[in-house]
Amino acid sequence: MAANYDPSMVTAVIPEIGLVVLIFVDLALDLLWMRKPDHLRKLGWLTAGGLVVIIGLSFAFATPGTEPVLLFGGMLRQDWLAFIFRLVVLTGAAVTSLFAMDSEGLGNRGEFYLLLLSSTLGMSLMAASADLIMLYLAIETTSIPLYVLSGFLIRDNKSSEAGFKYFLFGAMTSAVMLYGFSLLYGFSGTTQIYRLAEMLQAGEVAPLAMMGVGLLVLVGFGFKIAAVPLHFWAPDVYEGAPTVVTGFLSTASKAAGFAVLMRVVVAVFPAITPLWTIVLSTMSVASMILGNTLALAQKNIKRLLAYSSIAHAGYVLIGVATLTPLGVTGAVYYLIAYLVTNLAAFGVVTVTSRSVGSDEISAYAGLSRRSPGMALALLVALLSLGGIPPFAGFFAKVLVFGAAVQANLVWLAVVGVVNAIVGLYYYLSVLKVVYLYRSEDETKPLTITPAWKLALWVCVAGILVIGVLIAPGFSWATAAAASLF
């Protein structure tokens, strides 16, 4: 690794440069079109197209080499973990832009896209952060726009409540995490993550002190990934926030949180690996059991998917808890698969709730007759979440369960399999309503705009491709894991 200046520094941060440029372009056009609501809708196409261009430029110029490189005085790290999670959050933002275009109260407001891109910029920096100060700034850059987006529909009491709750809980956990960061600096005298790791491995800091500090830091990370016991905000925020924002929260934000968790746990705290295995395994089991159990009783599909998201955080934590290359590989692959899967599920909810005016599961009766394509997209998404082959979620679960067995955590794999069966039950319960129940309005077709169609079929295609063509995603996930070990 090298910390000196290199001409490739600029190309390494092309995703961030591209996001900043796109933010200014959107801002300029928002000011230019502010009196033309129909024109403002075009910002969705512009934002999605701009993000696709940034992804292409990242492939062309920002692909990391075989050896990780520290940039900008050790503030950022260019490696495969950062690269892959940058692509994940950029893809999530692009799909979210398409879903937002025709969503009431979102698509014709330029500030929505500015906040979305600002949060995406923070997530991109989170994935690449190699310094505690940079990491904290990236987390706040991610979180503050998300607080606003959650309460974006100010005339909707649920949305306002969601934004306020998310802000309060986020501020509290962020303060605890920052206190942990300050203790890390106090014990070591450095804020650079990899320099800190070297000092800990050399025994220059007491392991007992690291245990306490590690738990404080985990509070902030646990909040970002919505894992038990830091999950309490998720059901209310997921239900109250605009559905488009909920989909982004549950995928891109969660992926960025796991990227940081894996980097910090593996790099900074290897001396207390047994403690991490115990803590993360406990969080994993609690998240799976609580998420799946409470999801069984839900009548609102957004709350059901919220508890499902908590359970899926538990599945990913199985891979992280092993602290092995295969475990991290499984976690990364799982998050890639989860991105397209959950975005597809919330995309269907976005389209359906606009037409039927309700997020209750009972309102989905007759959906297969009103729109066979939408029902099929929901079928693919829910079966993937349930871990049914040949969809993306199946191999993702196989990887994390296999990693647990390899790490002699067979009991954790067994708990995961049992919970996956429970999860499949409530996913099939939703599909039963969609395909078997009848409705008086089933002859009325749903209104599906071109942007929604494009976003949905991109997600459905992603679920199938990632589930069937396993090698590319697995290779990427393996490269990401190798950059940590």
mmCIF file of C-alpha atoms in Angstrom, residues 333 390 392 460-470 472:
data_model
loop_
_atom_site.group_PDB
_atom_site.id
_atom_site.type_symbol
_atom_site.label_atom_id
_atom_site.label_comp_id
_atom_site.label_asym_id
_atom_site.label_seq_id
_atom_site.Cartn_x
_atom_site.Cartn_y
_atom_site.Cartn_z
ATOM 1 C CA TYR A 333 -22.734 -11.607 -2.562
ATOM 2 C CA PRO A 390 -32.969 -20.294 -9.262
ATOM 3 C CA ALA A 392 -30.434 -14.676 -6.455
ATOM 4 C CA VAL A 460 -36.146 -8.746 -12.086
ATOM 5 C CA ALA A 461 -33.457 -9.398 -14.695
ATOM 6 C CA GLY A 462 -30.823 -8.781 -12.031
ATOM 7 C CA ILE A 463 -32.462 -11.324 -9.697
ATOM 8 C CA LEU A 464 -32.414 -13.958 -12.433
ATOM 9 C CA VAL A 465 -28.934 -13.193 -13.749
ATOM 10 C CA ILE A 466 -27.302 -13.116 -10.311
ATOM 11 C CA GLY A 467 -29.109 -16.335 -9.381
ATOM 12 C CA VAL A 468 -28.256 -18.258 -12.550
ATOM 13 C CA LEU A 469 -24.910 -16.800 -13.663
ATOM 14 C CA ILE A 470 -23.211 -17.130 -10.309
ATOM 15 C CA PRO A 472 -19.249 -13.084 -12.018
#
